[in-house]
PDB file of C-alpha atoms in Angstrom:
ATOM      1  CA  MET F   1      15.446  -1.188  -1.995  1.00 94.00           C
ATOM      2  CA  TRP F   2      13.673  -0.123  -5.189  1.00 95.00           C
ATOM      3  CA  GLN F   3      16.142  -2.073  -7.303  1.00 95.00           C
ATOM      4  CA  ALA F   4      15.832  -5.081  -5.017  1.00 95.00           C
ATOM      5  CA  THR F   5      12.095  -5.250  -5.705  1.00 97.00           C
ATOM      6  CA  ALA F   6      12.307  -4.859  -9.495  1.00 97.00           C
ATOM      7  CA  GLU F   7      11.130  -8.427 -10.159  1.00 97.00           C
ATOM      8  CA  THR F   8       8.190  -8.085  -7.772  1.00 97.00           C
ATOM      9  CA  ARG F   9       7.139  -4.753  -9.280  1.00 96.00           C
ATOM     10  CA  ALA F  10       7.347  -6.170 -12.803  1.00 96.00           C
ATOM     11  CA  ALA F  11       5.101  -9.005 -11.634  1.00 97.00           C
ATOM     12  CA  ILE F  12       2.614  -6.453 -10.282  1.00 96.00           C
ATOM     13  CA  ASP F  13       2.414  -4.875 -13.740  1.00 94.00           C
ATOM     14  CA  GLU F  14       1.547  -8.271 -15.234  1.00 96.00           C
ATOM     15  CA  LEU F  15      -1.264  -9.047 -12.814  1.00 96.00           C
ATOM     16  CA  PRO F  16      -4.619  -9.320 -14.602  1.00 97.00           C
ATOM     17  CA  PHE F  17      -6.164  -7.092 -11.935  1.00 96.00           C
ATOM     18  CA  VAL F  18      -3.737  -4.256 -12.686  1.00 95.00           C
ATOM     19  CA  LYS F  19      -4.027  -4.705 -16.443  1.00 94.00           C
ATOM     20  CA  GLY F  20      -7.813  -4.609 -16.113  1.00 94.00           C
ATOM     21  CA  LEU F  21      -7.596  -1.375 -14.137  1.00 92.00           C
ATOM     22  CA  ALA F  22      -5.524   0.183 -16.905  1.00 90.00           C
ATOM     23  CA  ASP F  23      -7.853  -0.555 -19.807  1.00 90.00           C
ATOM     24  CA  GLY F  24     -11.101  -0.490 -17.817  1.00 92.00           C
ATOM     25  CA  SER F  25     -11.927  -4.137 -18.532  1.00 94.00           C
ATOM     26  CA  LEU F  26     -11.721  -5.236 -14.879  1.00 95.00           C
ATOM     27  CA  GLU F  27     -14.980  -6.832 -13.747  1.00 96.00           C
ATOM     28  CA  ARG F  28     -16.825  -4.659 -11.254  1.00 94.00           C
ATOM     29  CA  ASP F  29     -17.218  -7.446  -8.698  1.00 94.00           C
ATOM     30  CA  ARG F  30     -13.451  -7.850  -8.509  1.00 96.00           C
ATOM     31  CA  PHE F  31     -12.977  -4.100  -8.100  1.00 94.00           C
ATOM     32  CA  ASP F  32     -15.637  -3.975  -5.385  1.00 92.00           C
ATOM     33  CA  TYR F  33     -13.967  -6.871  -3.566  1.00 93.00           C
ATOM     34  CA  TYR F  34     -10.687  -4.978  -3.720  1.00 93.00           C
ATOM     35  CA  MET F  35     -12.235  -1.752  -2.449  1.00 91.00           C
ATOM     36  CA  VAL F  36     -13.763  -3.466   0.575  1.00 91.00           C
ATOM     37  CA  GLN F  37     -10.524  -5.245   1.402  1.00 93.00           C
ATOM     38  CA  ASP F  38      -8.455  -2.114   0.904  1.00 91.00           C
ATOM     39  CA  ALA F  39     -10.719  -0.119   3.229  1.00 88.00           C
ATOM     40  CA  LEU F  40     -10.229  -2.803   5.895  1.00 91.00           C
ATOM     41  CA  TYR F  41      -6.490  -2.898   5.253  1.00 93.00           C
ATOM     42  CA  LEU F  42      -6.194   0.875   5.635  1.00 91.00           C
ATOM     43  CA  ARG F  43      -7.448   0.653   9.213  1.00 91.00           C
ATOM     44  CA  GLY F  44      -4.520  -1.559  10.157  1.00 95.00           C
ATOM     45  CA  TYR F  45      -2.143   0.464   8.001  1.00 96.00           C
ATOM     46  CA  ALA F  46      -3.219   3.639   9.782  1.00 96.00           C
ATOM     47  CA  ARG F  47      -2.364   2.012  13.111  1.00 96.00           C
ATOM     48  CA  ALA F  48       1.093   1.119  11.781  1.00 97.00           C
ATOM     49  CA  LEU F  49       1.574   4.717  10.576  1.00 97.00           C
ATOM     50  CA  ALA F  50       0.505   6.038  13.973  1.00 97.00           C
ATOM     51  CA  VAL F  51       3.080   3.847  15.718  1.00 97.00           C
ATOM     52  CA  THR F  52       5.703   5.017  13.192  1.00 98.00           C
ATOM     53  CA  ALA F  53       4.875   8.605  14.155  1.00 98.00           C
ATOM     54  CA  SER F  54       5.260   7.734  17.836  1.00 96.00           C
ATOM     55  CA  ARG F  55       8.740   6.275  17.206  1.00 96.00           C
ATOM     56  CA  ALA F  56      10.019   9.225  15.173  1.00 96.00           C
ATOM     57  CA  ASP F  57      12.323  11.659  16.936  1.00 90.00           C
ATOM     58  CA  ARG F  58      12.146  14.594  14.527  1.00 96.00           C
ATOM     59  CA  ALA F  59       9.184  16.960  14.593  1.00 97.00           C
ATOM     60  CA  GLU F  60       8.611  17.009  10.835  1.00 97.00           C
ATOM     61  CA  GLU F  61       8.669  13.203  10.687  1.00 98.00           C
ATOM     62  CA  ILE F  62       6.223  12.867  13.570  1.00 98.00           C
ATOM     63  CA  ALA F  63       3.902  15.284  11.768  1.00 98.00           C
ATOM     64  CA  PHE F  64       4.260  13.485   8.445  1.00 98.00           C
ATOM     65  CA  PHE F  65       3.375  10.021   9.719  1.00 98.00           C
ATOM     66  CA  ALA F  66       0.599  11.324  11.983  1.00 97.00           C
ATOM     67  CA  LYS F  67      -1.010  13.099   9.017  1.00 96.00           C
ATOM     68  CA  ALA F  68      -0.555   9.991   6.854  1.00 96.00           C
ATOM     69  CA  ALA F  69      -2.387   7.926   9.478  1.00 96.00           C
ATOM     70  CA  HIS F  70      -5.223  10.462   9.502  1.00 93.00           C
ATOM     71  CA  ASP F  71      -5.421  10.528   5.701  1.00 91.00           C
ATOM     72  CA  ALA F  72      -5.489   6.734   5.455  1.00 89.00           C
ATOM     73  CA  ILE F  73      -8.688   6.713   7.485  1.00 85.00           C
ATOM     74  CA  MET F  74     -10.435   9.920   6.494  1.00 83.00           C
ATOM     75  CA  VAL F  75      -9.365  10.629   2.919  1.00 70.00           C
ATOM     76  CA  GLU F  76      -8.735   7.304   1.247  1.00 61.00           C
ATOM     77  CA  SER F  77     -11.390   5.398   3.179  1.00 63.00           C
ATOM     78  CA  SER F  78     -14.018   7.930   2.083  1.00 69.00           C
ATOM     79  CA  MET F  79     -13.239   7.049  -1.533  1.00 71.00           C
ATOM     80  CA  HIS F  80     -13.669   3.367  -0.756  1.00 62.00           C
ATOM     81  CA  GLU F  81     -16.951   3.813   1.055  1.00 66.00           C
ATOM     82  CA  GLY F  82     -18.157   6.101  -1.724  1.00 67.00           C
ATOM     83  CA  ASN F  83     -17.802   3.155  -4.088  1.00 65.00           C
ATOM     84  CA  VAL F  84     -18.937   0.219  -1.968  1.00 64.00           C
ATOM     85  CA  GLY F  85     -20.744   1.786   0.998  1.00 66.00           C
ATOM     86  CA  SER F  86     -20.050   0.829   4.584  1.00 73.00           C
ATOM     87  CA  VAL F  87     -17.587  -1.998   5.163  1.00 74.00           C
ATOM     88  CA  GLU F  88     -18.715  -2.623   8.722  1.00 77.00           C
ATOM     89  CA  GLY F  89     -19.135  -6.355   9.243  1.00 79.00           C
ATOM     90  CA  ALA F  90     -16.915  -7.270   6.283  1.00 85.00           C
ATOM     91  CA  LYS F  91     -14.176  -9.802   6.991  1.00 90.00           C
ATOM     92  CA  PRO F  92     -10.560  -9.153   6.026  1.00 94.00           C
ATOM     93  CA  SER F  93      -9.179 -11.627   3.495  1.00 96.00           C
ATOM     94  CA  PRO F  94      -6.364 -14.026   4.433  1.00 97.00           C
ATOM     95  CA  THR F  95      -3.852 -11.870   2.537  1.00 98.00           C
ATOM     96  CA  GLY F  96      -5.177  -8.636   4.040  1.00 97.00           C
ATOM     97  CA  THR F  97      -4.930 -10.159   7.497  1.00 97.00           C
ATOM     98  CA  GLU F  98      -1.366 -11.308   6.814  1.00 98.00           C
ATOM     99  CA  TYR F  99      -0.251  -7.928   5.477  1.00 98.00           C
ATOM    100  CA  VAL F 100      -1.668  -5.943   8.394  1.00 98.00           C
ATOM    101  CA  SER F 101      -0.322  -8.500  10.879  1.00 98.00           C
ATOM    102  CA  TYR F 102       3.126  -8.167   9.354  1.00 98.00           C
ATOM    103  CA  LEU F 103       3.131  -4.375   9.629  1.00 98.00           C
ATOM    104  CA  LEU F 104       1.869  -4.492  13.209  1.00 97.00           C
ATOM    105  CA  SER F 105       4.510  -7.093  14.034  1.00 97.00           C
ATOM    106  CA  LEU F 106       7.124  -4.557  12.917  1.00 96.00           C
ATOM    107  CA  ALA F 107       5.477  -2.077  15.255  1.00 93.00           C
ATOM    108  CA  GLN F 108       5.770  -4.540  18.138  1.00 93.00           C
ATOM    109  CA  THR F 109       9.218  -6.013  17.529  1.00 95.00           C
ATOM    110  CA  GLN F 110      11.269  -3.578  15.426  1.00 96.00           C
ATOM    111  CA  GLY F 111      12.448   0.012  15.545  1.00 96.00           C
ATOM    112  CA  TYR F 112      11.644   3.227  13.736  1.00 97.00           C
ATOM    113  CA  GLY F 113      13.800   2.444  10.706  1.00 97.00           C
ATOM    114  CA  GLU F 114      12.174  -0.903  10.028  1.00 98.00           C
ATOM    115  CA  LEU F 115       8.713   0.654  10.396  1.00 98.00           C
ATOM    116  CA  ALA F 116       9.550   3.557   8.073  1.00 98.00           C
ATOM    117  CA  ALA F 117      10.705   1.040   5.470  1.00 98.00           C
ATOM    118  CA  GLY F 118       7.780  -1.327   6.024  1.00 98.00           C
ATOM    119  CA  VAL F 119       5.081   1.310   5.490  1.00 98.00           C
ATOM    120  CA  LEU F 120       6.861   2.798   2.457  1.00 98.00           C
ATOM    121  CA  PRO F 121       5.707   0.365  -0.285  1.00 98.00           C
ATOM    122  CA  CYS F 122       2.068   1.349   0.214  1.00 96.00           C
ATOM    123  CA  PHE F 123       3.135   4.853  -0.785  1.00 96.00           C
ATOM    124  CA  TRP F 124       5.749   4.111  -3.414  1.00 97.00           C
ATOM    125  CA  VAL F 125       4.246   1.137  -5.240  1.00 95.00           C
ATOM    126  CA  TYR F 126       0.852   2.845  -5.482  1.00 93.00           C
ATOM    127  CA  MET F 127       2.377   6.066  -6.807  1.00 93.00           C
ATOM    128  CA  ASP F 128       4.401   4.098  -9.346  1.00 93.00           C
ATOM    129  CA  VAL F 129       1.454   2.012 -10.511  1.00 92.00           C
ATOM    130  CA  GLY F 130      -0.953   4.955 -10.473  1.00 88.00           C
ATOM    131  CA  SER F 131       1.275   7.200 -12.581  1.00 88.00           C
ATOM    132  CA  ARG F 132       1.849   4.512 -15.206  1.00 87.00           C
ATOM    133  CA  LEU F 133      -1.836   3.590 -15.298  1.00 86.00           C
ATOM    134  CA  MET F 134      -2.553   7.270 -15.957  1.00 85.00           C
ATOM    135  CA  ASP F 135      -0.157   7.185 -18.918  1.00 81.00           C
ATOM    136  CA  LYS F 136      -1.847   4.069 -20.314  1.00 79.00           C
ATOM    137  CA  ALA F 137      -5.422   5.165 -19.679  1.00 75.00           C
ATOM    138  CA  GLY F 138      -5.101   8.661 -21.125  1.00 73.00           C
ATOM    139  CA  ASP F 139      -8.334  10.637 -20.713  1.00 75.00           C
ATOM    140  CA  LEU F 140     -10.035   9.453 -17.528  1.00 79.00           C
ATOM    141  CA  GLY F 141     -13.345  11.141 -18.307  1.00 80.00           C
ATOM    142  CA  GLY F 142     -15.161   7.968 -19.295  1.00 85.00           C
ATOM    143  CA  HIS F 143     -12.884   5.487 -17.585  1.00 88.00           C
ATOM    144  CA  PRO F 144     -14.772   3.255 -15.116  1.00 90.00           C
ATOM    145  CA  TYR F 145     -11.862   3.376 -12.663  1.00 89.00           C
ATOM    146  CA  GLY F 146     -10.723   6.910 -13.399  1.00 87.00           C
ATOM    147  CA  GLU F 147     -11.263   8.126  -9.823  1.00 85.00           C
ATOM    148  CA  TRP F 148      -9.007   5.406  -8.421  1.00 86.00           C
ATOM    149  CA  ILE F 149      -6.265   6.048 -10.987  1.00 86.00           C
ATOM    150  CA  ALA F 150      -6.428   9.815 -10.461  1.00 87.00           C
ATOM    151  CA  THR F 151      -6.099   9.414  -6.688  1.00 83.00           C
ATOM    152  CA  TYR F 152      -2.761   7.625  -6.904  1.00 86.00           C
ATOM    153  CA  ALA F 153      -1.461   9.552  -9.920  1.00 86.00           C
ATOM    154  CA  ASP F 154      -2.114  12.838  -8.094  1.00 88.00           C
ATOM    155  CA  GLU F 155       0.836  15.182  -7.545  1.00 91.00           C
ATOM    156  CA  ALA F 156      -0.017  15.646  -3.859  1.00 91.00           C
ATOM    157  CA  PHE F 157       0.213  11.889  -3.338  1.00 91.00           C
ATOM    158  CA  ALA F 158       3.477  11.836  -5.303  1.00 93.00           C
ATOM    159  CA  GLU F 159       4.938  14.514  -3.023  1.00 96.00           C
ATOM    160  CA  SER F 160       3.886  12.551   0.074  1.00 95.00           C
ATOM    161  CA  THR F 161       5.612   9.519  -1.426  1.00 96.00           C
ATOM    162  CA  ARG F 162       8.795  11.470  -2.089  1.00 97.00           C
ATOM    163  CA  GLN F 163       8.767  12.701   1.507  1.00 98.00           C
ATOM    164  CA  ALA F 164       8.305   9.141   2.810  1.00 98.00           C
ATOM    165  CA  CYS F 165      11.292   8.098   0.681  1.00 98.00           C
ATOM    166  CA  ARG F 166      13.406  10.968   1.978  1.00 98.00           C
ATOM    167  CA  ILE F 167      12.572  10.016   5.554  1.00 98.00           C
ATOM    168  CA  ALA F 168      13.509   6.369   4.991  1.00 98.00           C
ATOM    169  CA  ASP F 169      16.768   7.392   3.308  1.00 98.00           C
ATOM    170  CA  GLY F 170      17.569   9.747   6.177  1.00 97.00           C
ATOM    171  CA  VAL F 171      16.937   7.076   8.797  1.00 97.00           C
ATOM    172  CA  ALA F 172      19.148   4.639   6.874  1.00 97.00           C
ATOM    173  CA  GLU F 173      21.963   7.182   6.652  1.00 97.00           C
ATOM    174  CA  ARG F 174      22.070   7.558  10.428  1.00 96.00           C
ATOM    175  CA  SER F 175      21.635   3.839  11.219  1.00 97.00           C
ATOM    176  CA  ASP F 176      24.079   0.954  11.488  1.00 97.00           C
ATOM    177  CA  GLU F 177      24.328  -1.678   8.764  1.00 97.00           C
ATOM    178  CA  ALA F 178      22.320  -4.268  10.708  1.00 98.00           C
ATOM    179  CA  THR F 179      19.382  -1.854  10.955  1.00 97.00           C
ATOM    180  CA  VAL F 180      19.673  -0.952   7.266  1.00 98.00           C
ATOM    181  CA  GLN F 181      19.551  -4.638   6.352  1.00 98.00           C
ATOM    182  CA  ARG F 182      16.378  -5.090   8.429  1.00 98.00           C
ATOM    183  CA  MET F 183      14.919  -2.039   6.692  1.00 98.00           C
ATOM    184  CA  ARG F 184      15.618  -3.654   3.309  1.00 98.00           C
ATOM    185  CA  GLU F 185      13.957  -6.871   4.444  1.00 98.00           C
ATOM    186  CA  ALA F 186      10.891  -4.976   5.676  1.00 98.00           C
ATOM    187  CA  PHE F 187      10.568  -3.079   2.384  1.00 98.00           C
ATOM    188  CA  VAL F 188      10.984  -6.205   0.247  1.00 98.00           C
ATOM    189  CA  THR F 189       8.469  -8.158   2.347  1.00 98.00           C
ATOM    190  CA  ALA F 190       5.870  -5.383   2.284  1.00 98.00           C
ATOM    191  CA  THR F 191       6.307  -4.986  -1.484  1.00 98.00           C
ATOM    192  CA  THR F 192       5.640  -8.703  -1.887  1.00 98.00           C
ATOM    193  CA  TYR F 193       2.452  -8.244   0.116  1.00 98.00           C
ATOM    194  CA  GLU F 194       1.420  -5.513  -2.338  1.00 97.00           C
ATOM    195  CA  TRP F 195       1.648  -8.103  -5.120  1.00 98.00           C
ATOM    196  CA  LYS F 196      -0.256 -10.639  -3.031  1.00 98.00           C
ATOM    197  CA  PHE F 197      -2.989  -8.111  -2.213  1.00 97.00           C
ATOM    198  CA  TRP F 198      -3.800  -7.356  -5.859  1.00 96.00           C
ATOM    199  CA  ASP F 199      -3.551 -11.017  -6.797  1.00 98.00           C
ATOM    200  CA  ALA F 200      -5.982 -11.879  -3.989  1.00 98.00           C
ATOM    201  CA  ALA F 201      -8.439  -9.289  -5.322  1.00 97.00           C
ATOM    202  CA  TRP F 202      -8.387 -10.891  -8.775  1.00 97.00           C
ATOM    203  CA  LYS F 203      -9.093 -14.277  -7.204  1.00 97.00           C
ATOM    204  CA  LYS F 204     -11.622 -12.798  -4.737  1.00 97.00           C
ATOM    205  CA  GLU F 205      -9.754 -14.731  -2.095  1.00 97.00           C
ATOM    206  CA  ALA F 206     -11.834 -16.235   0.709  1.00 95.00           C
ATOM    207  CA  TRP F 207     -11.082 -18.152   3.858  1.00 94.00           C
ATOM    208  CA  PRO F 208     -11.255 -21.931   3.265  1.00 91.00           C
ATOM    209  CA  PHE F 209     -13.306 -22.455   6.406  1.00 86.00           C
ATOM    210  CA  THR F 210     -15.686 -20.011   8.076  1.00 75.00           C
ATOM    211  CA  ALA F 211     -17.356 -20.001  11.460  1.00 67.00           C
TER     212      ALA F 211
END
């Protein structure tokens, strides 16, 4: 699945939003837009993780996804609100709405394997990007986005990502080929939404019509 998304991940690296994060040149209003949208996204993502936990049939996997759902709300959201304050009343962007809707559609229509694969890019892509941004940024002491980079380049987050990968691999090993193919499709689709999410932040995407 990682190889299948190589083109998408290379495109993520070339996004002006990601490049601006690396060198600190990203305009603050774009970063703030992203932080609000990501906080809103994490609420839906946490729901998808909670459903993934409910579908798991191994104790350690139930515990992993349940803790990940908790952390998405309590740990990561606190970082977002520490930067932009309360997001109550904010409206999810079109792309954020699409991404969450896709993950929740997996929860409604697919099985554990597809869910485990669908929630994986939010771990794996962020760890990958965060670690390489750390390499490019160097000393984060005076970096305007050092806290964000450090969060996703952190070894604890990397270990959670490796565990999510091991779980997905284990589910694939004990599944039939049709399920594995649906898992691949879920991973590729969710990775594409990761690209769309950062691109939308650069554009400060808005709904074309509002009530």
